[in-house]
Short mmCIF file of C-alpha atoms in Angstrom, two decimals:
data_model
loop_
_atom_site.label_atom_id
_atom_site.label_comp_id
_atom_site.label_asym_id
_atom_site.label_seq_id
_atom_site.Cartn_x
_atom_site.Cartn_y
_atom_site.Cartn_z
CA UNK A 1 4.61 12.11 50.81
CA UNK A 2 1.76 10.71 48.01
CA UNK A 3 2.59 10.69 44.57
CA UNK A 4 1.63 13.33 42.54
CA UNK A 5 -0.23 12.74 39.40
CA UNK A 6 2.19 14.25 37.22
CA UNK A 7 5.42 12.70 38.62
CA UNK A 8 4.08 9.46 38.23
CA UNK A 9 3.07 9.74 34.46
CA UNK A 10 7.06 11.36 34.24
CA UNK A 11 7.99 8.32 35.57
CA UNK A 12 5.93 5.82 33.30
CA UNK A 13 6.90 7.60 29.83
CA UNK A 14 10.57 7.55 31.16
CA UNK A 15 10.40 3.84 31.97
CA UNK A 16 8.41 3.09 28.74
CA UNK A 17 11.42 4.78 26.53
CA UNK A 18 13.90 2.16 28.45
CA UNK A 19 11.78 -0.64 27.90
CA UNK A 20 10.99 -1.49 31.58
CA UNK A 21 7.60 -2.28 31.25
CA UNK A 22 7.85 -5.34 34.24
CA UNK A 23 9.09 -1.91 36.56
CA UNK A 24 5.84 -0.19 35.47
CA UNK A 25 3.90 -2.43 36.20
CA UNK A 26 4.96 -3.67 39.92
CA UNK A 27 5.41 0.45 41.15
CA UNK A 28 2.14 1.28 39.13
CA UNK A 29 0.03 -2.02 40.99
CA UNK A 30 1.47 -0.44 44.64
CA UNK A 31 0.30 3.19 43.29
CA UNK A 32 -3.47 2.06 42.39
CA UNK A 33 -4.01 0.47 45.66
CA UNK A 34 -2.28 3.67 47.88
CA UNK A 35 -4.79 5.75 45.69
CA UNK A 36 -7.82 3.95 46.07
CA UNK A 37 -7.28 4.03 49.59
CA UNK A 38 -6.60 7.06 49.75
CA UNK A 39 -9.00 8.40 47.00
CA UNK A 40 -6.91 10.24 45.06
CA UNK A 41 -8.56 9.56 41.79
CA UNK A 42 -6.03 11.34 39.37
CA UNK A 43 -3.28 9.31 40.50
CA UNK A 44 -5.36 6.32 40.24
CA UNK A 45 -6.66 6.86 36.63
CA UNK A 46 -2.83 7.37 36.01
CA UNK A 47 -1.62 4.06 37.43
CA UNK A 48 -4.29 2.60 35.46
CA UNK A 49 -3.21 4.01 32.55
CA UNK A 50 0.05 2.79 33.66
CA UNK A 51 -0.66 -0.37 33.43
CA UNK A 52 -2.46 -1.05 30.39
CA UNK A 53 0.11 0.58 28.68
CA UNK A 54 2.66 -1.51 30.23
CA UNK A 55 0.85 -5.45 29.38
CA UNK A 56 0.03 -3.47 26.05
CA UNK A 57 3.75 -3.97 25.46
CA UNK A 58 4.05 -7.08 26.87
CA UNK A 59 1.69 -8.47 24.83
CA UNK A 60 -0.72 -9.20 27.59
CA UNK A 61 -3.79 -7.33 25.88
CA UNK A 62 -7.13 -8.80 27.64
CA UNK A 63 -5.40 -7.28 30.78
CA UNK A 64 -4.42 -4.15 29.17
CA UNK A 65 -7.61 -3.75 27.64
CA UNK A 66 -9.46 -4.05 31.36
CA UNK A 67 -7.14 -1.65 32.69
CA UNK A 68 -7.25 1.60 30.04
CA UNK A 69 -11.79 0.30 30.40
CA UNK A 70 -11.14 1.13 34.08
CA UNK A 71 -8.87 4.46 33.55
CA UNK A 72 -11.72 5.68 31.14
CA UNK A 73 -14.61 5.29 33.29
CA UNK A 74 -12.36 6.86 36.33
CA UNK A 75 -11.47 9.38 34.09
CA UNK A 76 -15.19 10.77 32.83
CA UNK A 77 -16.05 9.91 36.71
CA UNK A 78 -13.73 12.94 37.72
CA UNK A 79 -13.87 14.83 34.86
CA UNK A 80 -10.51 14.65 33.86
CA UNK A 81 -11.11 15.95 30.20
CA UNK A 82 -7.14 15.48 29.91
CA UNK A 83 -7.20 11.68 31.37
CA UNK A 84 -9.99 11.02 29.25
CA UNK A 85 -8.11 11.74 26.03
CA UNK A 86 -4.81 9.76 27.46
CA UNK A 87 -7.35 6.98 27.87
CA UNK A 88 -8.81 6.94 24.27
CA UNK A 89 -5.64 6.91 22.72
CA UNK A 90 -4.85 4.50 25.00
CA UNK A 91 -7.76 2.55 24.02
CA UNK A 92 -7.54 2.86 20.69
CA UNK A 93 -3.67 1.38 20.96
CA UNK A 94 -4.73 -1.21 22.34
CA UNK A 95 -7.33 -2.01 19.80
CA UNK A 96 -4.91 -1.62 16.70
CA UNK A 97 -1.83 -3.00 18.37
CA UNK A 98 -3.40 -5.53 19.49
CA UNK A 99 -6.74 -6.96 18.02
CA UNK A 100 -6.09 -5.18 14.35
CA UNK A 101 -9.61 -3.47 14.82
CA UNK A 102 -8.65 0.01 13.02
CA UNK A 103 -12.43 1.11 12.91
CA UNK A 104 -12.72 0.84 16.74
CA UNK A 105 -8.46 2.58 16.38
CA UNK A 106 -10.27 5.62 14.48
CA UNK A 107 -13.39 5.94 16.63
CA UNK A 108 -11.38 6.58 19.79
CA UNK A 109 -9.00 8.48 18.52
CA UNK A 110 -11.09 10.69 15.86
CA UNK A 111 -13.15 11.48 19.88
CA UNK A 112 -9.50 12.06 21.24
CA UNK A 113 -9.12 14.98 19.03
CA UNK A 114 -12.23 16.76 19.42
CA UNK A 115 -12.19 16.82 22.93
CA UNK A 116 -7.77 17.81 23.24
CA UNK A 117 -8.47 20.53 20.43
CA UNK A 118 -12.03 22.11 22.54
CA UNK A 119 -9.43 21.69 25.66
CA UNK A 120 -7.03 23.73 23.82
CA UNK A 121 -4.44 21.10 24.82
CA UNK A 122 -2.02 21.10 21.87
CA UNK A 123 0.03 18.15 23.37
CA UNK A 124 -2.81 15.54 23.76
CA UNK A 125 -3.93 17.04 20.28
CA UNK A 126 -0.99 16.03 18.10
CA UNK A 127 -1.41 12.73 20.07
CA UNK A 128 -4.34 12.16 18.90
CA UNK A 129 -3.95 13.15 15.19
CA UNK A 130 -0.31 10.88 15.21
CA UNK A 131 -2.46 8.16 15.89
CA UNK A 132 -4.83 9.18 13.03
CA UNK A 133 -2.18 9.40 10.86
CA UNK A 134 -0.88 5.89 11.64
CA UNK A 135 -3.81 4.21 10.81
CA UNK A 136 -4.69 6.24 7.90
CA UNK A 137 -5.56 3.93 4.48
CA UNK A 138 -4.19 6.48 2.60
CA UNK A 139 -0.72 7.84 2.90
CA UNK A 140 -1.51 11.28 1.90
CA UNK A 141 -3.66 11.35 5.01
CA UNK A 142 -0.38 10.10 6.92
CA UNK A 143 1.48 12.50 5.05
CA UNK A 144 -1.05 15.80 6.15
CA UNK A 145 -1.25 14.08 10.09
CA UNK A 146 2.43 13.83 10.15
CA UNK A 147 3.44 18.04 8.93
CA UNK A 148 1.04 19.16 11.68
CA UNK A 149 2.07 17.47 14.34
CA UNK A 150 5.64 18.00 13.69
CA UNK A 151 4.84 21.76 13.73
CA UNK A 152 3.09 21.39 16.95
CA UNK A 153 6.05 19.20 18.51
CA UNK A 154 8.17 22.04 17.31
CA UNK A 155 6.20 24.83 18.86
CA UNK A 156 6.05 22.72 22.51
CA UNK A 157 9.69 21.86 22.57
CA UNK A 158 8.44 18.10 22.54
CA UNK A 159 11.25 15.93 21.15
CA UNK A 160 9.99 12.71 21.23
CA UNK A 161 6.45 13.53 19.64
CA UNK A 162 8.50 15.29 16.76
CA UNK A 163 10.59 11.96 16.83
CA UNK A 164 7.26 10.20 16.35
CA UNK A 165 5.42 12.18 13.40
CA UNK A 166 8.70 12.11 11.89
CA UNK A 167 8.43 8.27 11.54
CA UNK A 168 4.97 8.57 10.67
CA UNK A 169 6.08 10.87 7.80
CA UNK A 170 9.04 8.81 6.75
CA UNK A 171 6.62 5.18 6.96
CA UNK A 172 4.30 7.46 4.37
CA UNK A 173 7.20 7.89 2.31
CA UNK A 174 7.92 4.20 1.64
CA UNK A 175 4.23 3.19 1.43
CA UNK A 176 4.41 5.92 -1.87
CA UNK A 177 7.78 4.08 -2.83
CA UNK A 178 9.69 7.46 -2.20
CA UNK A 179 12.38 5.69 -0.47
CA UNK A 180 15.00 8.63 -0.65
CA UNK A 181 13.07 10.83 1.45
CA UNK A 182 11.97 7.84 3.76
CA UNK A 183 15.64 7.53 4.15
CA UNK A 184 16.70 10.98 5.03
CA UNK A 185 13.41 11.42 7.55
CA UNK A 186 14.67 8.42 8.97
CA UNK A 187 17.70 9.66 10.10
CA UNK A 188 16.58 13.12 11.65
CA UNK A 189 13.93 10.35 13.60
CA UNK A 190 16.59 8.43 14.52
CA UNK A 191 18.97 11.01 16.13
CA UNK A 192 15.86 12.95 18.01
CA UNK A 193 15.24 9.56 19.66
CA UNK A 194 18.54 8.97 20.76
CA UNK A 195 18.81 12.50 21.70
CA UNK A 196 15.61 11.47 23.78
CA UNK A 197 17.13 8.20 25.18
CA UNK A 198 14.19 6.32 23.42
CA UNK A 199 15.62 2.55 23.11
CA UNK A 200 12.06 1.48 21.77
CA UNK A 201 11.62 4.28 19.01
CA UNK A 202 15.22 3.86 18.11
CA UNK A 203 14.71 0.18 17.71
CA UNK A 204 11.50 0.63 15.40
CA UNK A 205 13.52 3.44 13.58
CA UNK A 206 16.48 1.23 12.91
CA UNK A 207 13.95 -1.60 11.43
CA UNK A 208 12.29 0.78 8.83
CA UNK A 209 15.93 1.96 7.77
CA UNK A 210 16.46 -1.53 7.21
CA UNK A 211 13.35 -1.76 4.99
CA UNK A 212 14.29 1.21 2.78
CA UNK A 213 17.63 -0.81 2.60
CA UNK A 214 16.13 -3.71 1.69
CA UNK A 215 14.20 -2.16 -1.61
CA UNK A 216 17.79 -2.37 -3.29
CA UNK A 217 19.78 -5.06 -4.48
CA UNK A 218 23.08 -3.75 -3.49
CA UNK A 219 22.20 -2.62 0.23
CA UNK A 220 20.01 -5.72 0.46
CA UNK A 221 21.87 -7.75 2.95
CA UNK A 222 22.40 -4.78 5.10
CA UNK A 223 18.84 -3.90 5.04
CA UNK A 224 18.15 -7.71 6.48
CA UNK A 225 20.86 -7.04 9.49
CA UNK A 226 19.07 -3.89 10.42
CA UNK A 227 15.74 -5.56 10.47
CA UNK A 228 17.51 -8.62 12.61
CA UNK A 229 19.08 -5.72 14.90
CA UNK A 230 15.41 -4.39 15.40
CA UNK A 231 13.93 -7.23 15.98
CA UNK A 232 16.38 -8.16 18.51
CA UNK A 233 15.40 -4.89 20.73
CA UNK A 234 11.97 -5.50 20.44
CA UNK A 235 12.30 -9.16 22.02
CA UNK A 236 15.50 -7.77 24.79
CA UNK A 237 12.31 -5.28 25.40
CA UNK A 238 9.78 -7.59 25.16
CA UNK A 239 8.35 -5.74 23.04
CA UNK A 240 5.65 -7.87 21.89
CA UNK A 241 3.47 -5.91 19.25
CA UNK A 242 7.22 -4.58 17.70
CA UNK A 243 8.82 -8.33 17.76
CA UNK A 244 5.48 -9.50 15.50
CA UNK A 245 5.52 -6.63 13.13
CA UNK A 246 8.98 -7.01 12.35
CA UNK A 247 8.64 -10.70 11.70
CA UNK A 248 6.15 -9.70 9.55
CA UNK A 249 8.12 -6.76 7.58
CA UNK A 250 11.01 -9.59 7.73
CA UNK A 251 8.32 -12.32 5.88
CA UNK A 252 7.26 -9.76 3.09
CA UNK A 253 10.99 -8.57 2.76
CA UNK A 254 11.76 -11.79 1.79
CA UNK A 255 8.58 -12.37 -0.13
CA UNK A 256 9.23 -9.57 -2.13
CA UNK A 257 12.79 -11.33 -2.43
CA UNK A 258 11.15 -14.34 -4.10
CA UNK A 259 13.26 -16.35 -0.78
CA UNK A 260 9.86 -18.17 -0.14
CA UNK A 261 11.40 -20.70 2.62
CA UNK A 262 13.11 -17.82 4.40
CA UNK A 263 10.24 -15.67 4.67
CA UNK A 264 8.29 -19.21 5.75
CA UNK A 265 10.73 -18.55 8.76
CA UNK A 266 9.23 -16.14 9.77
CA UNK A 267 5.75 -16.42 9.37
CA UNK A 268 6.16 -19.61 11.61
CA UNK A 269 8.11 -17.30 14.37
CA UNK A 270 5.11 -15.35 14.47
CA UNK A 271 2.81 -18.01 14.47
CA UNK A 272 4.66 -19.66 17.38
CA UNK A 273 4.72 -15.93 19.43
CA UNK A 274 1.22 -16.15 18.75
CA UNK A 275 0.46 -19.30 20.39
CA UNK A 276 2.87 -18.74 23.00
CA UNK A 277 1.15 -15.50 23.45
CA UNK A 278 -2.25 -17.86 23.76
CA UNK A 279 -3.34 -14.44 21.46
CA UNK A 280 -6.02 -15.33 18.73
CA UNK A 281 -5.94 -12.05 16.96
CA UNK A 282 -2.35 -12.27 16.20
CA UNK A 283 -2.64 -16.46 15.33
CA UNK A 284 -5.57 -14.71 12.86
CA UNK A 285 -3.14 -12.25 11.06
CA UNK A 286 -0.43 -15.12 10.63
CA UNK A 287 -2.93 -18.10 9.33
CA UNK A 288 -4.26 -15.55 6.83
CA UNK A 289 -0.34 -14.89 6.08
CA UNK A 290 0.61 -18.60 5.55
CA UNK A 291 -2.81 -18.80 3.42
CA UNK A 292 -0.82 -16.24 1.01
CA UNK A 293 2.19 -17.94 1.45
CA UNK A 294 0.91 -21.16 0.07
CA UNK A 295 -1.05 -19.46 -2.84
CA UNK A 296 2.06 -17.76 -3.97
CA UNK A 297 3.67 -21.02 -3.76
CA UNK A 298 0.64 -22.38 -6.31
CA UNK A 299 -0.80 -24.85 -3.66
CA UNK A 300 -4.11 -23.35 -3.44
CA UNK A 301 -5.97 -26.49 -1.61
CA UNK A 302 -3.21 -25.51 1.16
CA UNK A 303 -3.84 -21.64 1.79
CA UNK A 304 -7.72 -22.27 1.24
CA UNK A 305 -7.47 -24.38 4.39
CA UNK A 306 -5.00 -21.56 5.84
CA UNK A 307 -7.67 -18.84 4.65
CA UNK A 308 -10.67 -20.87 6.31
CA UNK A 309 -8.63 -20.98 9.97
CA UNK A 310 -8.22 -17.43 9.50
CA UNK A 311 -11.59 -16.68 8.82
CA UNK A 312 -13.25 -18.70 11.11
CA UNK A 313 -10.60 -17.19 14.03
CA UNK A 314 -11.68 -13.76 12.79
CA UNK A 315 -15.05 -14.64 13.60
CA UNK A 316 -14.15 -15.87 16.94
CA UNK A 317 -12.58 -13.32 18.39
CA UNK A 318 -15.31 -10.95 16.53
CA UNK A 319 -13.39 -9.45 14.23
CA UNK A 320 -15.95 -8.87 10.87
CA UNK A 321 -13.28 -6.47 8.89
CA UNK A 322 -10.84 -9.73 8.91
CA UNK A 323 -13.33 -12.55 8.60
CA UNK A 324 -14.57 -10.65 5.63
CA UNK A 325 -11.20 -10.09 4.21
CA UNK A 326 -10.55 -13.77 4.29
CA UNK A 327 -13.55 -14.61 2.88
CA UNK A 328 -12.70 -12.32 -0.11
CA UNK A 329 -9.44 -14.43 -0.07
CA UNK A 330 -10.88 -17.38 -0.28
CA UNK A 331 -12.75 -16.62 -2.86
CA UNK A 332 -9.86 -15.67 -4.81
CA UNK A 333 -8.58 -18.93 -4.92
CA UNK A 334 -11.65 -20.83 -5.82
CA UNK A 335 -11.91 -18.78 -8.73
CA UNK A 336 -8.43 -19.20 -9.70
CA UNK A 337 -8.86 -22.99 -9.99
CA UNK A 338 -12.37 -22.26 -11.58
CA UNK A 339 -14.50 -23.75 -8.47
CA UNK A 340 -16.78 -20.68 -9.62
CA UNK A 341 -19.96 -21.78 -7.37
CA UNK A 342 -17.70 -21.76 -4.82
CA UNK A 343 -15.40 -18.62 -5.35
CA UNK A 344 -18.92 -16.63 -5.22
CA UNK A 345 -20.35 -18.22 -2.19
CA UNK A 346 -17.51 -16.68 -0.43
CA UNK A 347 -17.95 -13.24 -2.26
CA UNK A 348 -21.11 -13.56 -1.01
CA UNK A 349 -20.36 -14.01 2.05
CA UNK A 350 -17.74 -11.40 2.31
CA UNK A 351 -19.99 -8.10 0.73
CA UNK A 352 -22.51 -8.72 3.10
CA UNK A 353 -20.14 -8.53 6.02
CA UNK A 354 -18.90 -5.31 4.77
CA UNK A 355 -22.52 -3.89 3.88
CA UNK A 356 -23.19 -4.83 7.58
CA UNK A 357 -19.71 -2.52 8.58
CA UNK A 358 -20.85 0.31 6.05
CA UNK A 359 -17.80 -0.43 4.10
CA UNK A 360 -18.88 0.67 0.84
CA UNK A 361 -15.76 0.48 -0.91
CA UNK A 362 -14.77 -3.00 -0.29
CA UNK A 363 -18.24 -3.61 -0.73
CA UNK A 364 -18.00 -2.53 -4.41
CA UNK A 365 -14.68 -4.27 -4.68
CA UNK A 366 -16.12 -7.68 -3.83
CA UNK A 367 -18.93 -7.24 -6.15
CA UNK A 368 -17.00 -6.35 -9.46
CA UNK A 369 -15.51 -10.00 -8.20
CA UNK A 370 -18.55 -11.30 -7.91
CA UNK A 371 -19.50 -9.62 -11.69
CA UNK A 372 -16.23 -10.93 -12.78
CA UNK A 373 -16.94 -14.41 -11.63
CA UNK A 374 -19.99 -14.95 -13.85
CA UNK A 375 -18.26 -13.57 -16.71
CA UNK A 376 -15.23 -16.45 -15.70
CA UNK A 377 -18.25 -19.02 -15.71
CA UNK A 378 -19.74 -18.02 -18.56
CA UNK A 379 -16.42 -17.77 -20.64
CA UNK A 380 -15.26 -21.44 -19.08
CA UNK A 381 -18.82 -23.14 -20.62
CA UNK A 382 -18.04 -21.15 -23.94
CA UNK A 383 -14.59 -23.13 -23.80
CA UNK A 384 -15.96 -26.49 -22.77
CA UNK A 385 -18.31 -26.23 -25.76
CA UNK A 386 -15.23 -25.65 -28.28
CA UNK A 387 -13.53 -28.56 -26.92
CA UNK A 388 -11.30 -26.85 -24.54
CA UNK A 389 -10.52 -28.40 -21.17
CA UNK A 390 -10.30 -26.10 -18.37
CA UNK A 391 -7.90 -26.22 -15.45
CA UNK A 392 -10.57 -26.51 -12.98
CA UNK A 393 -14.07 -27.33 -12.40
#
């Protein structure tokens, strides 16, 4: 008997929850080529979909990225309206997850929401806005995304969704420092994805309690374990996108600890998954990580030739928020040591990348640098004239 569309998506979400993305992908390669044959295009789009969630985890995100290109085009082909929004937030996944391109993130997922809330499909809806709400700049935004989807969970009986926006709700919380109500929204997250038998929620769960533990001295140590506990599901998962951020919240944990060689640990864990990865987005985010590394350390010749690697990656893989970013960086540095020419050739450099992106707040933020360069310059002649030596150039 052929697969029906809708057992084979229960199947996927049950298999993602356990982690057995390797499973997903071997039944979901048989089901694409039964449904092509037999052209049964719902069930295709859904093995597609499938699969480039399953490499998503994996880490294998040029393939996942083909995959959910495929599903899409399927998708609009049929006129799936409800395949077409699984693919966009798919998409849009893949493109935050995996390539840090949050514009790209939005655009797919602001179109996910108009077209679940004309379908009247309250499900893909919350979805969409969850995804929103994750890569919201502001964690007020997060905040709003995360109430109305939890009332929508609520109303569909949808456990693991609620799960979800509850995270969402409780990450808001610590970006705002509010660390007690991180902690208690935490814990409802926590038991709704057990209750839901969702290994990789409960892992990512477990790793932000560990970060609200972390933020005191006396639950410190167990705030570390937790994180180590976390990131020890995400790699028995493979888990690939959830082993690098917590490597990451494990670096700035420790940053934020002043333990600058253990937090060096694990920047050069995730600069090793990285290149074992063969992923240049994610050897981007690191380089630029071990550029602020080194500056915090006060070696600035060191993370400027960190901050270059990064930049010039960025532009590689065609990234302009990140190359721009790094630029900015770079800049930062030169004018710390009082290389002022230099500090606003970068500037330079950077606002007109994010003129080009329509970015018109960092935009103004690199130019009251720029402003604030020149007034550095001017001040440092001033000082030569007096007799005083500066540190720099």
């Amino acid at each position: 008997m052929p697969t029906k569309t809708d057992s084979l998506r229960y199947d996927i979400k049950e298999l993602m929850k356990s982690g057995a993305f390797n499973e997903i992908v071997d039944r979901c390669h048989v089901e694409l080529t039964l449904a092509r044959r037999e052209k049964r295009g719902s069930v295709e789009v859904t093995a597609l979909l499938g699969l480039a969630e399953a490499q998503t985890s994996l880490g294998h995100f040029g393939f996942a990225r083909d995959y959910v290109g495929q599903s899409l085009d399927r998708a609009r082909e049929i006129r799936s309206v409800s395949q077409t929004v699984d693919a966009l937030i798919l998409r849009a996944r893949i493109a935050r997850e995996g390539f840090f391109q949050t514009t790209e993130a939005f655009e797919d997922y602001r179109s996910a929401v108009d077209l679940a809330f004309e379908a009247g499909d309250m499900r893909r809806y919350a979805q969409s806005l969850l995804g929103l709400g994750e890569i919201a700049a502001n964690p007020s935004d997060s905040n709003k995304h995360a109430w109305r989807v939890i009332d929508i969970a609520r109303e569909i009986s949808d456990g693991q969704l609620e799960a979800r926006a509850i995270l969402l709700l409780s990450n808001a919380f610590i970006r705002q420092k509010e660390f007690k109500k991180a902690s208690d929204g935490l814990l409802v997250a926590l038991r709704k994805a057990q209750a839901n038998s969702d290994r990789l929620l409960e892992g990512v769960i477990i790793g932000q309690q560990g970060l609200v533990l972390a933020q005191e001295s006396e639950t410190f140590q167990r705030g570390i374990e937790q994180q180590l506990t976390a990131l020890e599901v995400a790699r028995g998962l493979e888990a690939i996108f959830h082993e690098f951020m917590r490597l990451y919240s494990l670096a700035m944990t420790m940053l934020a600890a002043d333990d600058f060689d253990e937090a060096r640990k694990y920047f050069d864990q995730m600069l090793a998954l990285s290149q074992d990865l063969g992923h240049k987005p994610y050897e981007m985010y690191t380089l630029g990580m071990l550029g602020q590394w080194h500056e915090l350390r006060g070696q600035p010749d060191i993370a400027i030739a960190y901050f270059g690697r990064a930049a010039d990656t960025a532009r590689d893989v065609g990234n302009p928020a990140y190359e721009a970013r790094y630029l900015y960086a770079l800049g930062t540095v030169y004018q710390s040591q009082w290389d002022f020419e230099e500090a606003r050739r970068q500037y330079v450099l950077a606002r007109s990348i994010y003129r080009s992106l329509d970015d018109g707040r960092n935009a103004t933020r690199v130019s009251a640098s720029l402003f604030y360069s020149y007034l550095l310059a001017f001040a440092s002649r001033i000082m030569k004239l007096m007799g005083f030596q500066s540190k720099g150039k």
